[in-house]
CSV table of C-alpha atoms and ligand atoms in Angstrom, one decimal:
chain,number,residue,atom,x,y,z
A,1427,MET,CA,128.0,84.8,80.8
A,1428,ASN,CA,130.6,86.8,83.0
A,1429,ASN,CA,128.7,89.7,84.4
A,1430,THR,CA,127.6,89.9,87.7
A,1431,GLU,CA,125.2,92.8,87.0
A,1432,LEU,CA,123.6,90.6,84.3
A,1433,GLU,CA,123.3,87.7,86.7
A,1434,GLY,CA,121.7,89.6,89.2
A,1435,VAL,CA,118.9,90.7,86.8
A,1436,ARG,CA,118.6,87.1,85.4
A,1437,ASP,CA,118.3,85.6,89.2
A,1438,VAL,CA,115.5,88.1,90.0
A,1439,TRP,CA,113.6,87.6,86.9
A,1440,GLU,CA,114.0,83.8,86.9
A,1441,HIS,CA,112.7,83.9,90.6
A,1442,LEU,CA,109.6,86.3,89.6
A,1443,GLY,CA,109.0,84.2,86.6
A,1444,ALA,CA,109.0,80.9,88.4
A,1445,THR,CA,106.6,82.4,91.2
A,1446,ASP,CA,104.0,85.0,89.8
A,1447,PRO,CA,105.0,85.7,86.2
A,1448,TYR,CA,101.9,87.7,85.2
A,1449,TRP,CA,101.9,89.8,88.3
A,1450,ALA,CA,105.8,90.5,87.8
A,1451,VAL,CA,105.0,91.8,84.2
A,1452,LEU,CA,102.1,93.9,85.4
A,1453,THR,CA,102.0,94.4,89.0
A,1454,GLU,CA,98.4,94.8,89.7
A,1455,ASP,CA,96.3,92.6,92.1
A,1456,GLU,CA,94.1,91.1,89.5
A,1457,PHE,CA,97.0,89.3,87.8
A,1458,HIS,CA,98.4,87.3,90.6
A,1459,GLY,CA,98.7,83.5,90.0
A,1460,GLY,CA,97.8,83.9,86.5
A,1461,GLU,CA,94.3,85.5,86.8
A,1462,ALA,CA,92.5,87.8,84.6
A,1463,ARG,CA,94.2,86.1,81.6
A,1464,ALA,CA,92.2,87.7,79.1
A,1465,ARG,CA,92.6,91.2,80.4
A,1466,PHE,CA,96.3,90.6,80.6
A,1467,PHE,CA,96.7,89.7,76.9
A,1468,ASP,CA,94.0,92.5,75.8
A,1469,SER,CA,96.5,95.1,77.5
A,1470,GLY,CA,99.2,94.1,75.3
A,1471,ARG,CA,97.0,94.7,72.1
A,1472,ALA,CA,96.1,98.2,73.2
A,1473,GLU,CA,99.8,98.9,74.0
A,1474,VAL,CA,101.0,97.8,70.8
A,1475,ALA,CA,98.3,99.6,68.9
A,1476,GLY,CA,99.6,102.9,70.7
A,1477,LEU,CA,103.1,101.9,69.9
A,1478,LEU,CA,102.6,101.8,66.4
A,1479,LYS,CA,101.0,105.0,66.4
A,1480,VAL,CA,104.3,106.6,67.8
A,1481,LEU,CA,106.3,104.5,65.1
A,1482,ASP,CA,103.9,106.2,62.5
A,1483,ARG,CA,104.9,103.7,59.6
A,1484,ASP,CA,102.6,101.5,57.8
A,1485,ASP,CA,104.3,100.1,54.9
A,1486,TRP,CA,106.0,97.1,56.7
A,1487,PRO,CA,106.4,94.1,54.2
A,1488,GLU,CA,104.8,90.9,55.0
A,1489,ASP,CA,107.9,89.3,55.8
A,1490,THR,CA,109.0,91.7,58.5
A,1491,VAL,CA,110.8,90.4,61.3
A,1492,ALA,CA,109.9,92.2,64.8
A,1493,VAL,CA,112.0,91.4,67.9
A,1494,ASP,CA,110.3,92.0,71.4
A,1495,PHE,CA,113.4,92.5,73.7
A,1496,GLY,CA,112.2,91.5,77.3
A,1497,CYS,CA,109.2,89.5,76.1
A,1498,GLY,CA,108.3,88.0,79.7
A,1499,VAL,CA,105.4,85.9,78.9
A,1500,GLY,CA,104.5,87.0,75.6
A,1501,ARG,CA,102.2,89.7,76.2
A,1502,ILE,CA,103.7,91.9,73.7
A,1503,SER,CA,104.8,89.4,71.2
A,1504,PHE,CA,101.5,88.0,70.6
A,1505,ALA,CA,100.0,91.5,70.0
A,1506,LEU,CA,103.0,92.2,67.6
A,1507,ALA,CA,102.2,88.9,65.8
A,1508,GLU,CA,98.7,90.3,64.8
A,1509,HIS,CA,100.6,93.0,62.7
A,1510,PHE,CA,104.0,91.4,61.6
A,1511,GLY,CA,105.0,88.2,59.8
A,1512,THR,CA,107.6,87.0,62.3
A,1513,VAL,CA,108.1,87.8,65.9
A,1514,VAL,CA,111.0,86.8,68.2
A,1515,GLY,CA,110.5,87.4,72.0
A,1516,VAL,CA,113.8,87.4,73.9
A,1517,ASP,CA,114.3,87.2,77.5
A,1518,VAL,CA,116.6,86.7,80.1
A,1519,ALA,CA,114.5,84.4,82.3
A,1520,ALA,CA,113.7,80.8,81.2
A,1521,SER,CA,110.9,80.6,83.6
A,1522,MET,CA,109.1,83.5,81.8
A,1523,LEU,CA,109.6,81.9,78.5
A,1524,ALA,CA,108.4,78.7,79.4
A,1525,GLU,CA,105.0,80.3,80.2
A,1526,ALA,CA,105.1,82.1,77.0
A,1527,ARG,CA,105.7,79.2,75.0
A,1528,ALA,CA,103.0,77.3,76.9
A,1529,ASN,CA,100.4,80.0,75.6
A,1530,ASN,CA,101.6,80.9,72.1
A,1531,PRO,CA,98.7,81.1,69.8
A,1532,PHE,CA,101.1,81.6,66.6
A,1533,PRO,CA,103.7,78.7,67.0
A,1534,GLU,CA,104.5,79.0,63.3
A,1535,ARG,CA,105.3,82.7,63.4
A,1536,VAL,CA,106.2,83.5,66.8
A,1537,ARG,CA,109.3,82.2,68.6
A,1538,PHE,CA,111.1,82.6,71.8
A,1539,VAL,CA,114.7,82.7,72.7
A,1540,HIS,CA,116.4,82.6,75.9
A,1541,ASN,CA,119.4,85.2,75.9
A,1542,ASP,CA,121.5,85.8,79.1
A,1543,ALA,CA,124.1,87.6,77.4
A,1544,SER,CA,124.7,91.3,77.0
A,1545,THR,CA,124.8,90.7,73.2
A,1546,LEU,CA,121.6,90.1,71.2
A,1547,PRO,CA,121.4,86.5,69.4
A,1548,PHE,CA,120.7,88.0,65.8
A,1549,GLU,CA,123.0,88.5,62.8
A,1550,ASP,CA,123.9,92.0,61.8
A,1551,ASP,CA,121.0,93.9,59.7
A,1552,SER,CA,118.6,90.7,60.1
A,1553,VAL,CA,115.6,92.3,62.0
A,1554,ASP,CA,113.4,95.1,61.0
A,1555,LEU,CA,112.1,96.3,63.9
A,1556,VAL,CA,112.9,95.9,67.9
A,1557,VAL,CA,110.3,96.7,70.4
A,1558,THR,CA,110.9,96.8,74.0
A,1559,VAL,CA,108.7,98.0,76.7
A,1560,ILE,CA,108.6,98.2,80.8
A,1561,THR,CA,111.9,96.1,80.5
A,1562,LEU,CA,115.2,98.4,80.0
A,1563,GLN,CA,114.0,100.1,83.2
A,1564,HIS,CA,114.8,97.2,85.2
A,1565,ILE,CA,118.2,97.0,83.7
A,1566,PRO,CA,121.4,98.5,84.9
A,1567,PRO,CA,122.4,101.6,82.5
A,1568,SER,CA,125.8,100.3,81.8
A,1569,LEU,CA,124.0,97.0,80.3
A,1570,THR,CA,121.1,99.0,78.7
A,1571,LEU,CA,123.8,101.0,76.7
A,1572,ARG,CA,125.4,97.7,75.6
A,1573,TYR,CA,121.9,96.6,74.4
A,1574,LEU,CA,120.9,99.7,72.5
A,1575,LEU,CA,124.3,99.5,70.7
A,1576,GLU,CA,123.3,95.6,69.8
A,1577,MET,CA,119.8,96.7,68.7
A,1578,ILE,CA,121.6,99.2,66.3
A,1579,ARG,CA,123.6,96.1,65.1
A,1580,VAL,CA,121.2,93.8,64.5
A,1581,VAL,CA,118.4,96.1,63.0
A,1582,LYS,CA,118.7,96.7,59.0
A,1583,PRO,CA,119.3,100.3,58.0
A,1584,GLY,CA,116.0,101.8,57.7
A,1585,GLY,CA,114.6,99.8,60.2
A,1586,ARG,CA,113.3,100.8,63.6
A,1587,LEU,CA,113.7,100.6,67.3
A,1588,LEU,CA,110.8,101.3,69.7
A,1589,PHE,CA,111.8,101.5,73.2
A,1590,GLN,CA,110.7,103.0,76.6
A,1591,LEU,CA,113.3,104.1,78.8
A,1592,PRO,CA,113.1,106.3,81.9
A,1593,SER,CA,115.6,109.2,81.9
A,1594,HIS,CA,115.6,110.4,85.5
A,1595,MET,CA,113.8,111.0,88.7
A,1596,PRO,CA,112.7,114.7,89.5
A,1597,LYS,CA,114.4,115.3,93.2
A,1598,PRO,CA,111.8,114.8,95.9
A,1599,GLN,CA,110.9,117.5,98.0
A,1600,PRO,CA,111.3,116.3,101.4
A,1601,LEU,CA,107.6,116.1,103.3
A,1602,PRO,CA,107.4,118.0,106.5
A,1603,VAL,CA,107.6,115.8,109.6
A,1604,THR,CA,104.1,116.4,110.5
A,1605,ALA,CA,103.3,114.9,107.1
A,1606,CYS,CA,105.1,111.7,107.8
A,1607,ARG,CA,102.8,109.9,110.0
A,1608,ALA,CA,101.2,106.7,109.0
A,1609,ASN,CA,99.4,103.8,110.3
A,1610,LEU,CA,100.5,100.4,108.7
A,1611,THR,CA,98.1,97.4,109.0
A,1612,PRO,CA,99.1,94.1,107.5
A,1613,VAL,CA,96.1,92.5,106.1
A,1614,ASN,CA,97.9,89.2,105.4
A,1615,ALA,CA,101.5,88.0,105.8
A,1616,PRO,CA,103.3,84.6,105.5
A,1617,ARG,CA,104.4,83.2,109.0
A,1618,VAL,CA,106.7,80.6,107.7
A,1619,LEU,CA,109.0,80.7,104.8
A,1620,ALA,CA,111.9,78.8,103.2
A,1621,PRO,CA,115.4,80.5,103.2
A,1622,GLY,CA,115.3,83.1,100.3
A,1623,GLU,CA,111.9,82.7,99.5
A,1624,SER,CA,110.0,85.5,98.1
A,1625,ALA,CA,106.6,86.1,99.7
A,1626,TYR,CA,103.8,88.8,99.2
A,1627,VAL,CA,102.3,90.9,102.1
A,1628,GLU,CA,99.3,93.0,101.7
A,1629,VAL,CA,99.5,96.1,103.8
A,1630,ASP,CA,96.9,98.8,104.6
A,1631,VAL,CA,98.7,102.2,104.8
A,1632,ARG,CA,96.6,105.1,106.4
A,1633,ASN,CA,97.8,108.6,106.1
A,1634,ASP,CA,97.7,109.8,109.7
A,1635,GLY,CA,99.8,112.9,108.8
A,1636,ASP,CA,98.5,116.7,108.6
A,1637,ARG,CA,98.2,116.8,104.7
A,1638,ALA,CA,97.8,114.8,101.6
A,1639,TRP,CA,100.8,112.8,100.2
A,1640,PRO,CA,101.3,113.9,96.7
A,1641,THR,CA,102.3,112.0,93.7
A,1642,GLY,CA,105.9,112.1,92.2
A,1643,GLN,CA,107.5,112.2,95.9
A,1644,LEU,CA,108.9,108.6,95.8
A,1645,LEU,CA,106.9,107.5,99.0
A,1646,ASN,CA,107.3,103.7,99.2
A,1647,LEU,CA,106.4,100.9,101.7
A,1648,GLY,CA,109.6,98.9,102.3
A,1649,ASN,CA,110.8,96.5,104.7
A,1650,HIS,CA,114.0,94.8,106.6
A,1651,TRP,CA,114.6,91.8,108.4
A,1652,PHE,CA,115.5,91.6,111.9
A,1653,SER,CA,116.5,88.5,114.2
A,1654,GLY,CA,117.3,88.7,117.9
A,1655,GLY,CA,116.5,92.5,118.0
A,1656,GLU,CA,119.4,92.9,115.5
A,1657,PRO,CA,118.8,94.0,111.8
A,1658,ARG,CA,119.8,91.2,109.6
A,1659,GLN,CA,119.0,92.5,106.1
A,1660,TRP,CA,118.1,96.2,105.8
A,1661,ASP,CA,116.2,97.3,102.8
A,1662,ASP,CA,114.6,94.3,101.0
A,1663,GLY,CA,111.3,95.0,99.3
A,1664,ARG,CA,109.4,98.3,97.8
A,1665,MET,CA,106.2,99.2,96.5
A,1666,ALA,CA,105.0,102.6,95.9
A,1667,VAL,CA,102.1,104.1,98.0
A,1668,PRO,CA,99.6,105.4,95.4
A,1669,GLY,CA,99.1,109.2,95.8
A,1670,PRO,CA,97.7,111.6,96.2
A,1671,LEU,CA,96.3,110.3,99.7
A,1672,ALA,CA,94.5,112.5,101.9
A,1673,PRO,CA,94.7,112.5,105.7
A,1674,GLY,CA,92.7,109.6,107.1
A,1675,ARG,CA,92.6,107.8,103.9
A,1676,THR,CA,94.0,104.3,103.4
A,1677,ALA,CA,95.9,102.5,100.5
A,1678,ARG,CA,96.4,98.8,100.2
A,1679,VAL,CA,99.9,98.3,99.1
A,1680,GLY,CA,101.2,94.8,97.9
A,1681,LEU,CA,104.9,94.3,98.9
A,1682,ARG,CA,106.8,91.3,97.6
A,1683,VAL,CA,109.5,90.6,100.2
A,1684,ASN,CA,112.6,88.0,100.4
A,1685,ALA,CA,113.2,86.2,103.4
A,1686,PRO,CA,116.8,85.8,104.5
A,1687,THR,CA,118.9,83.1,103.6
A,1688,GLU,CA,119.6,81.8,107.2
A,1689,PRO,CA,117.0,79.8,109.0
A,1690,GLY,CA,115.8,81.1,112.4
A,1691,GLU,CA,113.3,83.2,113.8
A,1692,HIS,CA,113.0,86.4,112.2
A,1693,GLU,CA,111.1,89.7,112.3
A,1694,LEU,CA,109.6,91.1,108.9
A,1695,VAL,CA,109.8,94.9,109.7
A,1696,LEU,CA,107.7,97.3,107.8
A,1697,ASP,CA,108.2,100.8,107.3
A,1698,LEU,CA,107.7,103.8,105.1
A,1699,VAL,CA,110.3,105.7,103.1
A,1700,GLN,CA,110.7,108.9,101.2
A,1701,GLU,CA,113.6,107.7,98.7
A,1702,SER,CA,116.6,109.8,99.2
A,1703,VAL,CA,115.0,111.4,102.3
A,1704,ALA,CA,114.4,109.4,105.2
A,1705,TRP,CA,112.8,106.1,106.6
A,1706,TRP,CA,109.9,107.2,108.3
A,1707,ALA,CA,111.0,105.2,111.7
A,1708,GLU,CA,113.9,108.1,111.8
A,1709,LEU,CA,111.3,110.6,111.9
A,1710,GLY,CA,109.5,108.8,114.9
A,1711,ASN,CA,107.0,106.8,113.0
A,1712,PRO,CA,106.1,103.3,114.5
A,1713,VAL,CA,107.1,100.5,112.2
A,1714,VAL,CA,105.5,97.1,112.1
A,1715,ARG,CA,107.2,93.9,113.3
A,1716,LEU,CA,105.7,90.5,112.1
A,1717,PRO,CA,107.3,87.2,113.3
A,1718,VAL,CA,108.4,84.9,110.5
A,1719,SER,CA,110.0,81.5,110.8
A,1720,VAL,CA,112.6,80.8,108.2
A,1721,ILE,CA,112.8,76.8,108.2
A,1722,ALA,CA,115.2,75.1,105.5
A,1723,THR,CA,113.2,72.5,103.6
A,1724,SER,CA,114.8,69.1,102.9
A,1725,GLY,CA,115.8,67.9,99.5
A,1726,ALA,CA,115.9,69.9,96.0
A,1727,ALA,CA,112.0,70.5,96.1
A,1728,PRO,CA,111.4,74.0,94.7
A,1729,ALA,CA,110.4,76.5,97.4
A,1730,PRO,CA,106.7,76.9,97.8
A,1731,VAL,CA,104.7,79.4,95.7
A,1732,ALA,CA,104.7,82.6,98.0
A,1733,ASP,CA,101.0,83.1,97.9
A,1734,ALA,CA,100.6,79.4,99.3
A,1735,ALA,CA,102.5,80.1,102.3
A,1736,PRO,CA,100.4,79.8,105.3
A,1737,GLU,CA,98.6,83.2,106.2
A,1738,VAL,CA,98.0,84.4,109.7
A,1739,GLU,CA,95.7,86.9,111.6
A,1740,VAL,CA,98.7,89.1,112.2
A,1741,GLU,CA,99.4,90.3,115.9
A,1742,VAL,CA,100.7,93.7,115.3
A,1743,GLU,CA,103.4,95.0,117.5
A,1744,VAL,CA,104.4,98.6,117.2
A,1745,GLU,CA,108.0,99.7,117.8
A,1746,VAL,CA,110.5,102.3,116.5
A,1747,VAL,CA,113.7,101.1,114.7
A,1748,GLU,CA,116.8,103.1,114.8
A,1749,GLU,CA,119.6,101.5,113.2
A,1750,PRO,CA,120.1,102.0,109.5
A,1751,PRO,CA,122.6,99.2,108.1
A,1752,ALA,CA,122.9,98.8,104.5
A,1753,GLY,CA,122.1,96.1,101.7
A,1754,GLY,CA,119.1,94.7,99.9
A,1755,LYS,CA,117.8,93.5,96.8
A,1756,SER,CA,114.4,93.7,94.6
A,1757,MET,CA,113.1,94.5,91.2
A,1758,GLN,CA,115.5,97.5,90.3
A,1759,MET,CA,114.5,100.6,88.4
A,1760,HIS,CA,116.9,102.3,86.6
A,1761,GLY,CA,117.2,105.2,84.0
A,1762,ILE,CA,119.6,106.9,81.4
A,1763,HIS,CA,118.9,110.8,80.6
A,1764,LYS,CA,117.2,111.6,77.4
A,1765,ASP,CA,120.0,113.9,76.2
A,1766,LEU,CA,122.5,111.0,76.5
A,1767,VAL,CA,120.1,108.5,74.7
A,1768,VAL,CA,119.3,111.1,71.9
A,1769,GLY,CA,122.9,112.2,71.7
A,1770,LEU,CA,124.0,108.3,71.6
A,1771,PHE,CA,121.7,107.8,68.6
A,1772,GLU,CA,122.8,110.8,66.7
A,1773,GLN,CA,126.3,110.1,67.1
A,1774,LEU,CA,125.8,106.9,65.5
A,1775,GLY,CA,124.3,108.0,62.2
A,1776,CYS,CA,120.6,107.1,63.5
A,1777,ARG,CA,117.6,109.5,63.4
A,1778,VAL,CA,115.6,109.9,66.6
A,1779,LEU,CA,112.0,110.0,65.2
A,1780,ALA,CA,110.1,110.9,68.5
A,1781,ALA,CA,110.9,111.0,72.0
A,1782,VAL,CA,107.4,110.9,73.7
A,1783,PRO,CA,106.7,111.3,77.4
A,1784,ASP,CA,105.7,107.9,79.0
A,1785,ASP,CA,104.1,106.9,82.2
A,1786,ARG,CA,105.0,103.2,82.1
A,1787,ALA,CA,107.8,103.7,84.8
A,1788,GLY,CA,105.2,105.1,87.3
A,1789,SER,CA,104.8,108.7,88.6
A,1790,ASP,CA,108.3,108.8,90.3
A,1791,TRP,CA,110.2,108.9,87.1
A,1792,VAL,CA,110.5,111.1,84.0
A,1793,SER,CA,110.3,108.5,81.2
A,1794,TYR,CA,110.0,108.4,77.3
A,1795,LEU,CA,108.9,106.3,74.6
A,1796,TYR,CA,111.6,106.7,71.7
A,1797,ALA,CA,111.1,105.7,67.9
A,1798,VAL,CA,114.4,105.4,66.2
A,1799,GLU,CA,115.2,105.0,62.3
A,1800,ILE,CA,118.5,103.1,62.2
A,1801,GLY,CA,121.0,104.7,59.8
A,1802,GLU,CA,123.7,103.3,57.4
A,1803,TYR,CA,126.4,103.9,59.9
A,1804,GLU,CA,128.7,100.8,60.2
A,1805,LEU,CA,128.6,99.8,63.9
A,1806,ARG,CA,130.1,96.5,64.6
A,1807,LEU,CA,131.0,96.2,68.3
A,1808,ARG,CA,131.8,92.5,69.5
B,273,SAM,C1,108.2,93.8,83.4
B,273,SAM,S1,108.7,92.7,82.4
B,273,SAM,C2,107.9,93.1,80.9
B,273,SAM,C3,107.6,91.9,79.8
B,273,SAM,C4,106.8,92.4,78.6
B,273,SAM,N1,107.9,93.4,78.0
B,273,SAM,C5,105.7,93.0,78.6
B,273,SAM,O1,105.5,94.3,78.6
B,273,SAM,O2,104.5,92.3,78.8
B,273,SAM,C6,110.4,92.5,82.1
B,273,SAM,C7,110.9,91.4,81.3
B,273,SAM,O3,112.2,91.9,81.0
B,273,SAM,C8,113.0,90.6,81.1
B,273,SAM,N2,114.3,91.0,81.0
B,273,SAM,C9,115.2,91.7,82.0
B,273,SAM,N3,116.2,91.8,82.0
B,273,SAM,C10,116.4,91.5,80.7
B,273,SAM,C11,117.6,91.1,79.8
B,273,SAM,N4,118.9,91.5,80.3
B,273,SAM,N5,117.4,90.7,78.8
B,273,SAM,C12,116.4,90.2,78.2
B,273,SAM,N6,115.1,90.3,79.1
B,273,SAM,C13,115.3,90.8,80.2
B,273,SAM,C14,112.5,90.0,82.4
B,273,SAM,O4,112.9,88.7,82.5
B,273,SAM,C15,110.8,90.3,82.3
B,273,SAM,O5,110.6,89.0,81.5
């Protein structure tokens, strides 16, 4: 691999796969630590049933080969195997695939392939169907375009692509300052972390503003790291605050944070942000500062699982932060405008059969589920 963007994507997902793979796939509390496994895989069945309706084709031969791109722990792959002869799950994270292989109910017909290249590990015209959901949205657009071209290459003429991809974010309307008032109460938080370790912080977010916080306005809980009163890492984790949230109401938000790589005494600083508008500290809303000791572990032992880190009764100190430096990393969201996606396939002799509005990317995005029939066009990008 010689692609720093792809390395970044791989590192994030390797880490998530090694620490909390089921939650990383479906970020709902009940899936932390591999809990509610039956419901998790049932959701894959329901999702595939819906996907096949969009595909609207039922003359698939018994030896159909379906590829699940970004298969994670196999939620969609196993459900596809209930409809198609052979399924190949492809993923950039070996940690995700280890979990998928360990639970494979169809070892004869479902296999998992690790791929950390920007090409796909299949021969030309060797696949009947590629399915991918909640994956391309986490991949930078230049790489997604490359993968879409690869999908055209590997799918047989007459075969299908079924993929979900966000298009764009409608521009947020800045909330009035009087609405940007919140009380943040951490419910649990780690007190000790290893350098770079990821951890999960639950925070009760109460609307102390003068009106409801609407949906689709890119309102997130986020965090920074400070040490010695100075910002050490600005802009780390992000999680949407579910809306609408009326004044006086509280929503519990789970935020994944990544400890600084330098050992020492740090502060985890929690704040709300309306993306592309402002951090609420800049608008005078108090942040919450939590002390966290980052301690290097000796030897090559793996970092402890985030949720196993000691929890504390949090002493909340309230302050206002003013400095806004740059940086940060977490699970990213990306999109490619629908006009470009449709134009690309049409230019390459493929037929866009459907582009159905889709809510998998959350309320902040306009997103679509596309069904495409692969044409005879000879595309051989190498
Ligand atoms: C949110 S999970 C979705 C998993 C699965 N599609 C599902 O719906 O259950 C996203 C998956 O995409 C994988 N992924 C991210 N970038 C990838 C890439 N460039 N190539 C292959 N897989 C990738 C991640 O490792 C992760 O397992």
